[in-house]
């Protein structure tokens, strides 16, 4: 296998798109292409991550549409739909193309425009990833699966609502330093939990989870340019190596898992990514986790191996996951505050980490970041892609 | 009413799956017989969800995962004013979703 480097990264601000779907994808792609500064080197393939354009935007085959918008013919092109893990899956497809020798330069773009429909329809569109026969028919939505999971996980590990609030406060604070974030609004413990007004400010969404435990519904796009070592050297790009990717699946219905609080697919995907990278969780300097719900940041950080089971909420209490802590988690603001355009999310995590490793993350830069980890959590944990990146010194 | 909910018993090893798999997760067998999902169990976890999908007029839904006696777990709607983890419930079958075309029947849990 040939080594694969990230030589360019860009994104749009998440929130409500001012552009049509393909222009949104093209805007992020252009930012990544400019960042890479390829000159005359052609893009051999384009991979688009998207979950719902066929349903939500009534447009299909958007990878071909993106190639056309960017005049990248005759580049190969395909779309990847893998639920909320579409983004990292698309990066994996691009990685495989280069590692195998089928391509030298690949553009991977994630895009989602969910605000084209109302909230009810957007929630239902995402809910359609649940098991149709034994979950969806009961009115199961992603927040409900998170609520069911949270009650069990919190009881088992002694996690309280204030720990969830600490995750939200941290991620909102980080997003204040991220110009691409959907939400620029600092939140306080008083405002969302301890004051009398908190009951109104922070209504229940899926008990025990409340509004400030849940990510917003966002439009947005993110893109990376992947290339061979030879191309990376030619354009003089900083050496951000895709050191290892791991992926694992689990049962479709959450109730069928032996221990529903064990994020087994996160565990297995992470272990595979670390093994391929030749690194351990303790080598990681910065991580982007899939905090569609605050409880998931806590649970994933344990399943990925950064903390022992039942210890993550204590580390959060000690400030270890803040920007200046031992292991900064979600410096971008995470899905919680940066936003969650589902197909774009996994790519946006890699964009943030590439910027962090290049030292280009501005006010949210993690000092001396050399190794980074991302968890892109598909379904409700039934399809997870973990990615480890490493900066090579020249 | 005639509506019933079925799980699937592997005729090779006897393992019961819900939902259906076409290969037994225990023994890789490929032959199954339907068994009715009914009986008593305990609430493993529950939630009141206000972020609802289409097809619902209510303000919130109370959903639960129940572990039935015998060990099989099922997801369904919890019809209980005083829910508690560990509380004993029994299954019934009722309308759980009403799209425009026809009502959908599924599992509901009531206090045992
Ligand atoms: Zn069997």
Coordinates of C-alpha atoms and ligand atoms in Angstrom, one line a residue:
Chain A
X1 CA 0.0 0.0 0.0
X2 CA 1.2 3.5 -0.8
X3 CA 1.1 6.1 2.0
X4 CA -1.7 8.7 1.6
X5 CA -1.4 12.4 2.6
X6 CA -3.9 15.2 3.2
X7 CA -2.6 18.1 1.1
X8 CA -5.6 20.4 1.3
X9 CA -8.6 21.0 3.5
X10 CA -11.5 23.4 3.3
X11 CA -15.1 23.9 4.3
X12 CA -18.1 26.2 4.3
X13 CA -19.5 27.8 7.4
X14 CA -22.1 25.4 8.8
X15 CA -25.6 26.6 9.4
X16 CA -28.0 27.6 6.7
X17 CA -26.7 27.4 3.1
X18 CA -26.9 30.4 0.9
X19 CA -26.2 28.2 -2.1
X20 CA -27.9 25.3 -3.9
X21 CA -26.6 21.8 -2.9
X22 CA -24.0 21.4 -5.6
X23 CA -22.7 24.9 -5.2
X24 CA -22.4 24.3 -1.5
X25 CA -20.3 21.2 -2.2
X26 CA -18.3 23.1 -4.9
X27 CA -17.5 26.0 -2.5
X28 CA -15.9 23.7 0.1
X29 CA -14.1 21.7 -2.7
X30 CA -12.7 24.9 -4.1
X31 CA -11.4 26.0 -0.7
X32 CA -9.7 22.6 -0.3
X33 CA -8.2 22.8 -3.9
X34 CA -6.9 26.3 -3.3
X35 CA -5.4 25.1 0.0
X36 CA -3.7 22.3 -1.8
X37 CA -2.5 24.5 -4.6
X38 CA -2.1 21.6 -7.1
X39 CA -1.1 23.7 -10.1
X40 CA -1.3 21.6 -13.2
X41 CA -1.6 18.3 -11.3
X42 CA -5.0 16.8 -12.2
X43 CA -7.6 15.4 -9.8
X44 CA -8.0 11.8 -10.7
X45 CA -11.1 11.0 -8.7
X46 CA -13.9 12.7 -6.8
X47 CA -15.7 11.0 -3.9
X48 CA -18.8 12.8 -2.4
X49 CA -20.2 11.9 1.0
X50 CA -23.9 12.6 1.3
X51 CA -26.8 10.9 3.1
X52 CA -30.0 12.5 1.9
X53 CA -29.9 14.6 -1.2
X54 CA -32.1 12.1 -3.1
X55 CA -34.8 12.6 -0.5
X56 CA -34.2 16.0 1.0
X57 CA -33.0 17.9 -2.1
X58 CA -34.5 15.7 -4.8
X59 CA -31.1 15.5 -6.5
X60 CA -29.2 12.3 -7.2
X61 CA -25.7 11.4 -8.6
X62 CA -24.2 14.5 -7.0
X63 CA -20.6 13.4 -7.5
X64 CA -21.1 13.7 -11.2
X65 CA -22.8 17.1 -10.7
X66 CA -19.8 18.3 -8.6
X67 CA -17.2 17.2 -11.2
X68 CA -19.2 19.1 -13.8
X69 CA -19.5 22.2 -11.6
X70 CA -15.7 22.2 -11.1
X71 CA -14.9 21.2 -14.7
X72 CA -12.9 18.2 -13.4
X73 CA -13.8 15.9 -16.2
X74 CA -12.8 13.1 -16.9
X75 CA -12.1 12.4 -13.2
X76 CA -13.7 9.3 -11.8
X77 CA -16.6 10.1 -9.5
X78 CA -18.9 8.4 -7.0
X79 CA -21.1 9.2 -4.1
X80 CA -20.9 7.4 -0.8
X81 CA -24.0 7.0 1.4
X82 CA -23.2 5.5 4.8
X83 CA -25.6 7.3 7.1
X84 CA -23.9 9.8 9.5
X85 CA -20.6 8.0 8.8
X86 CA -20.7 8.9 5.1
X87 CA -18.0 11.5 5.5
X88 CA -15.2 9.3 6.9
X89 CA -16.4 6.4 4.6
X90 CA -15.8 8.7 1.7
X91 CA -12.3 9.6 3.0
X92 CA -11.7 5.9 3.3
X93 CA -12.7 5.3 -0.3
X94 CA -10.4 8.1 -1.4
X95 CA -7.6 6.6 0.7
X96 CA -8.1 3.2 -0.8
X97 CA -7.9 4.6 -4.3
X98 CA -4.5 6.2 -3.7
X99 CA -3.1 3.4 -1.5
X100 CA -4.0 0.9 -4.2
X101 CA -2.4 2.9 -7.0
X102 CA -5.6 3.6 -8.8
X103 CA -5.3 7.4 -8.3
X104 CA -2.7 9.9 -7.3
X105 CA -5.0 12.8 -6.3
X106 CA -8.5 12.4 -4.9
X107 CA -10.9 15.2 -3.9
X108 CA -13.3 14.0 -1.1
X109 CA -16.2 16.3 -0.4
X110 CA -19.0 15.8 2.2
X111 CA -22.2 17.8 1.8
X112 CA -25.6 17.9 3.3
X113 CA -28.5 20.4 3.0
X114 CA -31.0 19.4 5.6
X115 CA -32.6 22.7 6.2
X116 CA -34.2 22.6 2.8
X117 CA -37.0 20.8 4.7
X118 CA -38.7 21.5 8.0
X119 CA -37.5 20.1 11.3
X120 CA -40.0 17.2 11.4
X121 CA -39.0 16.0 8.0
X122 CA -35.3 16.4 8.8
X123 CA -35.7 14.3 12.0
X124 CA -37.7 11.7 10.1
X125 CA -35.1 11.6 7.3
X126 CA -32.4 10.7 9.8
X127 CA -34.7 8.4 11.7
X128 CA -35.1 6.3 8.6
X129 CA -31.6 4.9 9.3
X130 CA -33.1 3.0 12.3
X131 CA -34.4 -0.6 12.0
X132 CA -37.6 -0.3 10.0
X133 CA -39.3 -3.3 11.6
X134 CA -38.4 -3.1 15.2
X135 CA -37.4 0.5 15.9
X136 CA -38.7 3.0 13.3
X137 CA -42.3 1.9 13.5
X138 CA -42.5 2.8 17.2
X139 CA -41.6 6.4 16.5
X140 CA -37.9 5.9 17.2
X141 CA -35.7 8.9 16.1
X142 CA -32.0 9.4 16.7
X143 CA -32.7 11.5 19.8
X144 CA -34.8 8.7 21.2
X145 CA -32.0 6.1 20.7
X146 CA -29.6 8.6 22.4
X147 CA -32.1 9.1 25.3
X148 CA -32.4 5.3 25.8
X149 CA -28.6 5.0 25.7
X150 CA -28.0 7.9 28.0
X151 CA -30.3 6.7 30.8
X152 CA -28.6 3.4 30.9
X153 CA -25.0 4.7 30.5
X154 CA -25.5 7.5 33.1
X155 CA -27.0 5.1 35.6
X156 CA -24.2 2.5 35.1
X157 CA -21.3 5.0 35.3
X158 CA -22.6 7.7 37.7
X159 CA -22.7 10.3 34.9
X160 CA -24.9 13.3 35.9
X161 CA -26.6 15.9 33.8
X162 CA -24.0 18.4 34.9
X163 CA -21.3 16.3 33.2
X164 CA -23.3 16.5 30.0
X165 CA -23.6 20.2 30.4
X166 CA -19.8 20.5 30.8
X167 CA -19.4 18.9 27.4
X168 CA -21.9 21.4 25.9
X169 CA -20.2 24.4 27.6
X170 CA -16.8 23.3 26.3
X171 CA -17.9 22.7 22.8
X172 CA -19.8 25.9 22.6
X173 CA -16.8 27.8 23.9
X174 CA -14.5 26.1 21.3
X175 CA -17.0 27.0 18.5
X176 CA -16.7 30.6 19.5
X177 CA -13.1 30.4 18.2
X178 CA -14.2 28.6 15.0
X179 CA -15.5 30.9 12.2
X180 CA -16.9 27.9 10.4
X181 CA -19.2 26.9 13.3
X182 CA -23.0 26.9 13.0
X183 CA -23.5 28.2 16.6
X184 CA -21.6 31.1 18.1
X185 CA -23.3 31.3 21.5
X186 CA -21.5 30.7 24.8
X187 CA -23.6 28.7 27.3
X188 CA -23.2 28.5 31.1
X189 CA -24.1 25.9 33.7
X190 CA -26.6 28.4 35.2
X191 CA -28.2 29.0 31.8
X192 CA -28.7 25.4 30.8
X193 CA -29.0 23.5 34.1
X194 CA -28.9 25.2 37.5
X195 CA -30.9 28.4 37.3
X196 CA -34.8 28.5 37.4
X197 CA -34.7 29.7 33.8
X198 CA -32.8 26.6 32.6
X199 CA -36.1 24.7 32.6
X200 CA -37.3 27.1 29.8
X201 CA -33.9 27.6 28.1
X202 CA -33.2 23.9 27.9
X203 CA -36.3 21.9 27.4
X204 CA -36.3 18.1 27.2
X205 CA -35.7 16.4 23.8
X206 CA -35.3 12.8 24.8
X207 CA -35.1 12.4 28.6
X208 CA -32.6 12.5 30.2
X209 CA -31.2 14.6 27.2
X210 CA -32.2 18.2 26.7
X211 CA -31.9 20.7 23.9
X212 CA -28.3 21.6 24.8
X213 CA -27.3 18.0 24.7
X214 CA -28.3 17.8 21.0
X215 CA -26.6 19.0 17.9
X216 CA -28.4 21.4 15.6
X217 CA -29.7 20.7 12.1
X218 CA -27.2 22.2 9.7
X219 CA -26.4 22.7 6.1
X220 CA -22.7 22.6 5.2
X221 CA -19.9 21.1 3.2
X222 CA -16.3 20.1 3.9
X223 CA -13.5 18.8 1.6
X224 CA -10.1 17.3 1.7
X225 CA -7.6 16.7 -1.1
X226 CA -5.7 13.4 -0.7
X227 CA -2.5 12.7 -2.6
X228 CA 0.5 10.4 -2.9
X229 CA 3.8 11.1 -1.3
X230 CA 5.2 12.1 -4.7
X231 CA 2.5 14.7 -5.2
X232 CA 2.7 16.0 -1.7
X233 CA 6.4 16.5 -2.1
X234 CA 6.0 18.2 -5.5
X235 CA 3.6 20.8 -4.1
X236 CA 5.5 21.2 -0.9
X237 CA 2.6 20.4 1.4
X238 CA 3.0 19.8 5.1
X239 CA 3.1 16.0 5.6
X240 CA -0.3 15.1 7.2
X241 CA -0.3 11.4 6.9
X242 CA -3.5 9.3 7.0
X243 CA -1.8 6.9 9.4
X244 CA -4.7 4.4 9.9
X245 CA -8.4 4.0 9.2
X246 CA -10.5 1.4 11.0
X247 CA -14.2 0.5 10.5
X248 CA -16.6 -1.8 12.3
X249 CA -20.3 -2.6 12.3
X250 CA -22.7 -3.7 15.0
X251 CA -26.3 -4.9 15.2
X252 CA -28.9 -2.6 13.5
X253 CA -31.3 -2.7 16.4
X254 CA -29.7 -1.2 19.5
X255 CA -31.7 -3.6 21.8
X256 CA -30.0 -6.6 20.2
X257 CA -26.5 -5.7 21.5
X258 CA -25.3 -7.8 24.4
X259 CA -24.5 -4.7 26.3
X260 CA -26.3 -1.7 24.8
X261 CA -24.0 0.7 26.6
X262 CA -20.9 -0.8 25.0
X263 CA -20.0 1.0 21.8
X264 CA -18.4 -2.1 20.3
X265 CA -18.1 -0.7 16.8
X266 CA -16.2 2.3 18.2
X267 CA -14.0 0.0 20.1
X268 CA -13.2 -2.2 17.2
X269 CA -12.8 0.5 14.6
X270 CA -10.5 2.5 16.9
X271 CA -8.4 -0.5 17.8
X272 CA -7.9 -1.2 14.0
X273 CA -7.1 2.4 13.2
X274 CA -4.5 2.6 16.0
X275 CA -2.9 -0.7 15.0
X276 CA -2.6 0.4 11.4
X277 CA -1.1 3.7 12.5
X278 CA 1.3 2.1 14.9
X279 CA 0.1 4.4 17.7
X280 CA -1.8 4.1 21.0
X281 CA -4.6 6.3 22.3
X282 CA -2.1 7.9 24.7
X283 CA -0.1 9.2 21.6
X284 CA -3.0 11.3 20.5
X285 CA -2.8 15.1 21.0
X286 CA -6.2 16.1 19.7
X287 CA -9.5 14.4 18.9
X288 CA -12.7 15.1 17.1
X289 CA -15.5 12.9 18.4
X290 CA -19.1 12.4 17.0
X291 CA -21.0 14.3 19.7
X292 CA -24.4 14.4 18.0
X293 CA -25.4 14.1 21.6
X294 CA -23.2 15.1 24.6
X295 CA -23.4 11.6 26.1
X296 CA -21.7 10.3 22.9
X297 CA -18.6 12.4 23.4
X298 CA -18.3 10.8 26.9
X299 CA -19.0 7.2 25.7
X300 CA -16.9 7.4 22.6
X301 CA -13.9 8.8 24.4
X302 CA -14.0 5.6 26.6
X303 CA -14.6 3.2 23.8
X304 CA -11.8 4.7 21.7
X305 CA -9.4 4.0 24.6
X306 CA -8.7 7.5 25.8
X307 CA -10.3 6.8 29.2
X308 CA -11.2 3.7 31.2
X309 CA -14.9 2.8 31.3
X310 CA -16.7 5.1 33.7
X311 CA -13.8 7.6 33.9
X312 CA -14.4 10.1 31.0
X313 CA -16.9 12.2 32.9
X314 CA -14.4 12.6 35.7
X315 CA -11.7 13.7 33.2
X316 CA -14.1 16.2 31.8
X317 CA -14.7 17.5 35.4
X318 CA -10.9 18.0 35.7
X319 CA -10.8 20.0 32.5
X320 CA -8.7 17.4 30.7
X321 CA -10.7 17.6 27.4
X322 CA -10.6 21.4 27.2
X323 CA -8.4 23.2 24.6
X324 CA -5.6 23.6 27.1
X325 CA -6.1 20.1 28.7
X326 CA -4.2 16.9 28.4
X327 CA -6.4 15.7 25.5
X328 CA -8.4 18.4 23.8
X329 CA -11.6 16.9 22.4
X330 CA -13.7 18.7 19.7
X331 CA -11.6 21.9 19.4
X332 CA -13.9 22.7 16.4
X333 CA -16.9 22.9 18.6
X334 CA -17.9 19.3 17.6
X335 CA -21.2 18.4 16.1
X336 CA -22.8 20.1 19.2
X337 CA -21.8 23.6 18.2
X338 CA -20.0 23.4 14.9
X339 CA -23.1 21.8 13.5
X340 CA -24.0 18.4 11.9
X341 CA -24.8 18.4 8.2
X342 CA -24.7 14.6 8.3
X343 CA -22.8 13.7 5.1
X344 CA -20.3 16.5 5.7
X345 CA -19.6 15.8 9.3
X346 CA -17.0 13.0 8.9
X347 CA -15.1 15.1 6.3
X348 CA -15.3 18.2 8.5
X349 CA -13.7 16.3 11.4
X350 CA -10.7 15.4 9.2
X351 CA -10.6 19.0 7.9
X352 CA -10.3 20.3 11.5
X353 CA -7.6 17.8 12.4
X354 CA -5.6 18.5 9.2
X355 CA -5.7 22.2 10.1
X356 CA -4.7 21.4 13.7
X357 CA -1.7 19.3 12.5
X358 CA -0.6 22.0 10.1
X359 CA -0.9 24.6 12.9
X360 CA -3.6 26.5 11.0
X361 CA -6.4 26.3 13.6
X362 CA -6.2 29.9 14.7
X363 CA -7.6 30.7 18.2
X364 CA -8.4 27.1 18.8
X365 CA -5.0 25.7 17.9
X366 CA -3.9 22.8 20.1
X367 CA -0.2 23.4 20.9
X368 CA 2.3 21.0 19.3
X369 CA -0.4 18.7 17.9
X370 CA 1.4 15.8 16.1
X371 CA -1.2 13.0 16.2
X372 CA -4.9 13.2 15.8
X373 CA -8.0 10.9 16.0
X374 CA -11.5 11.2 14.6
X375 CA -14.6 9.1 15.4
X376 CA -17.4 9.2 12.8
X377 CA -20.4 7.4 14.3
X378 CA -22.9 6.1 11.9
X379 CA -26.4 4.8 12.6
X380 CA -26.7 4.7 16.3
X381 CA -23.2 3.1 16.5
X382 CA -23.9 0.3 14.0
X383 CA -21.3 1.6 11.5
X384 CA -18.3 3.5 12.8
X385 CA -15.2 4.8 11.0
X386 CA -12.2 5.8 13.1
X387 CA -9.3 7.7 11.5
X388 CA -5.8 8.4 12.9
X389 CA -3.7 11.2 11.3
X390 CA 0.0 11.9 12.0
X391 CA 2.2 14.8 11.1
X392 CA 5.5 13.7 9.6
X393 CA 8.5 15.8 10.2
X394 CA 10.6 16.6 7.2
Chain B
X1 CA -57.1 -8.4 17.8
X2 CA -55.3 -10.6 15.3
X3 CA -52.1 -8.5 14.9
X4 CA -49.1 -10.2 16.5
X5 CA -45.4 -9.5 16.7
X6 CA -43.0 -12.3 15.8
X7 CA -39.4 -13.2 16.6
X8 CA -37.5 -15.9 14.8
X9 CA -36.2 -19.1 16.3
X10 CA -33.4 -20.9 14.6
X11 CA -34.4 -24.5 14.0
X12 CA -30.8 -25.6 14.3
X13 CA -29.7 -24.1 17.6
X14 CA -32.9 -22.7 19.1
X15 CA -31.5 -19.1 19.4
X16 CA -34.3 -16.5 19.1
X17 CA -33.7 -13.3 17.1
X18 CA -35.6 -10.1 17.0
X19 CA -35.4 -8.6 14.5
X20 CA -35.1 -11.3 11.8
X21 CA -31.7 -12.3 10.4
X22 CA -31.5 -14.7 7.5
X23 CA -28.3 -16.3 8.9
X24 CA -28.4 -17.2 12.6
X25 CA -26.0 -15.0 14.5
X26 CA -25.2 -17.9 16.9
X27 CA -24.7 -20.9 14.6
X28 CA -25.0 -19.6 11.0
X29 CA -28.1 -21.7 10.5
X30 CA -30.5 -20.6 7.8
X31 CA -33.8 -22.1 8.8
X32 CA -36.2 -20.3 11.3
X33 CA -39.7 -20.6 12.7
X34 CA -41.7 -17.6 13.9
X35 CA -42.4 -17.3 17.6
X36 CA -44.8 -14.8 19.1
X37 CA -43.3 -12.0 21.1
X38 CA -45.4 -11.9 24.2
X39 CA -45.0 -12.1 28.0
X40 CA -43.5 -10.2 30.9
X41 CA -40.2 -8.6 31.5
X42 CA -38.4 -5.6 33.1
X43 CA -37.7 -2.1 31.7
X44 CA -34.1 -1.9 30.8
X45 CA -34.2 1.8 29.8
X46 CA -36.8 4.3 28.7
X47 CA -37.1 7.8 27.4
X48 CA -39.7 10.5 26.8
X49 CA -38.9 11.8 23.3
X50 CA -40.1 15.2 22.2
X51 CA -38.2 15.1 18.9
X52 CA -40.7 13.1 17.0
X53 CA -40.8 11.8 13.5
X54 CA -43.7 12.3 11.1
X55 CA -47.0 10.5 11.7
X56 CA -47.4 11.6 15.4
X57 CA -49.7 14.2 16.8
X58 CA -48.8 13.8 20.4
X59 CA -46.3 16.1 22.3
X60 CA -44.1 13.3 23.2
X61 CA -43.7 9.5 23.1
X62 CA -42.5 7.2 25.9
X63 CA -40.3 4.5 24.4
X64 CA -38.5 1.7 26.2
X65 CA -36.2 -1.3 25.7
X66 CA -37.6 -4.2 27.7
X67 CA -35.8 -7.4 28.6
X68 CA -38.3 -10.2 28.5
X69 CA -38.1 -13.1 30.8
X70 CA -35.9 -15.5 28.9
X71 CA -33.5 -12.8 28.0
X72 CA -34.7 -11.5 24.6
X73 CA -34.9 -7.7 24.3
X74 CA -37.4 -5.6 22.5
X75 CA -38.0 -1.9 21.7
X76 CA -41.6 -0.6 22.0
X77 CA -43.9 2.0 23.4
X78 CA -44.2 2.2 27.2
X79 CA -47.8 2.9 28.4
X80 CA -47.1 3.6 32.0
X81 CA -47.6 6.8 34.0
X82 CA -44.9 5.9 36.5
X83 CA -42.0 4.5 34.5
X84 CA -38.9 3.2 36.3
X85 CA -35.9 1.2 35.2
X86 CA -36.3 -2.3 36.4
X87 CA -40.1 -2.1 36.7
X88 CA -42.1 -5.2 35.6
X89 CA -44.2 -4.8 32.5
X90 CA -46.0 -7.1 30.1
X91 CA -46.4 -6.8 26.3
X92 CA -49.5 -5.9 24.4
X93 CA -50.0 -5.2 20.8
X94 CA -51.5 -1.9 19.6
X95 CA -51.4 0.8 17.0
X96 CA -47.9 2.3 17.3
X97 CA -47.8 4.5 14.2
X98 CA -50.5 5.9 11.9
X99 CA -49.3 6.9 8.5
X100 CA -52.0 8.1 6.1
X101 CA -52.5 4.8 4.4
X102 CA -52.9 2.3 7.2
X103 CA -52.2 1.9 10.9
X104 CA -49.1 0.0 12.0
X105 CA -49.4 -2.5 14.9
X106 CA -46.5 -3.2 17.3
X107 CA -45.4 -3.8 20.9
X108 CA -46.6 -1.7 23.8
X109 CA -45.7 -2.3 27.4
X110 CA -48.1 -1.9 30.3
X111 CA -47.4 -2.5 34.1
X112 CA -47.4 -6.2 34.9
Ligands
LIG1 ZN1 -28.8 -20.9 15.2

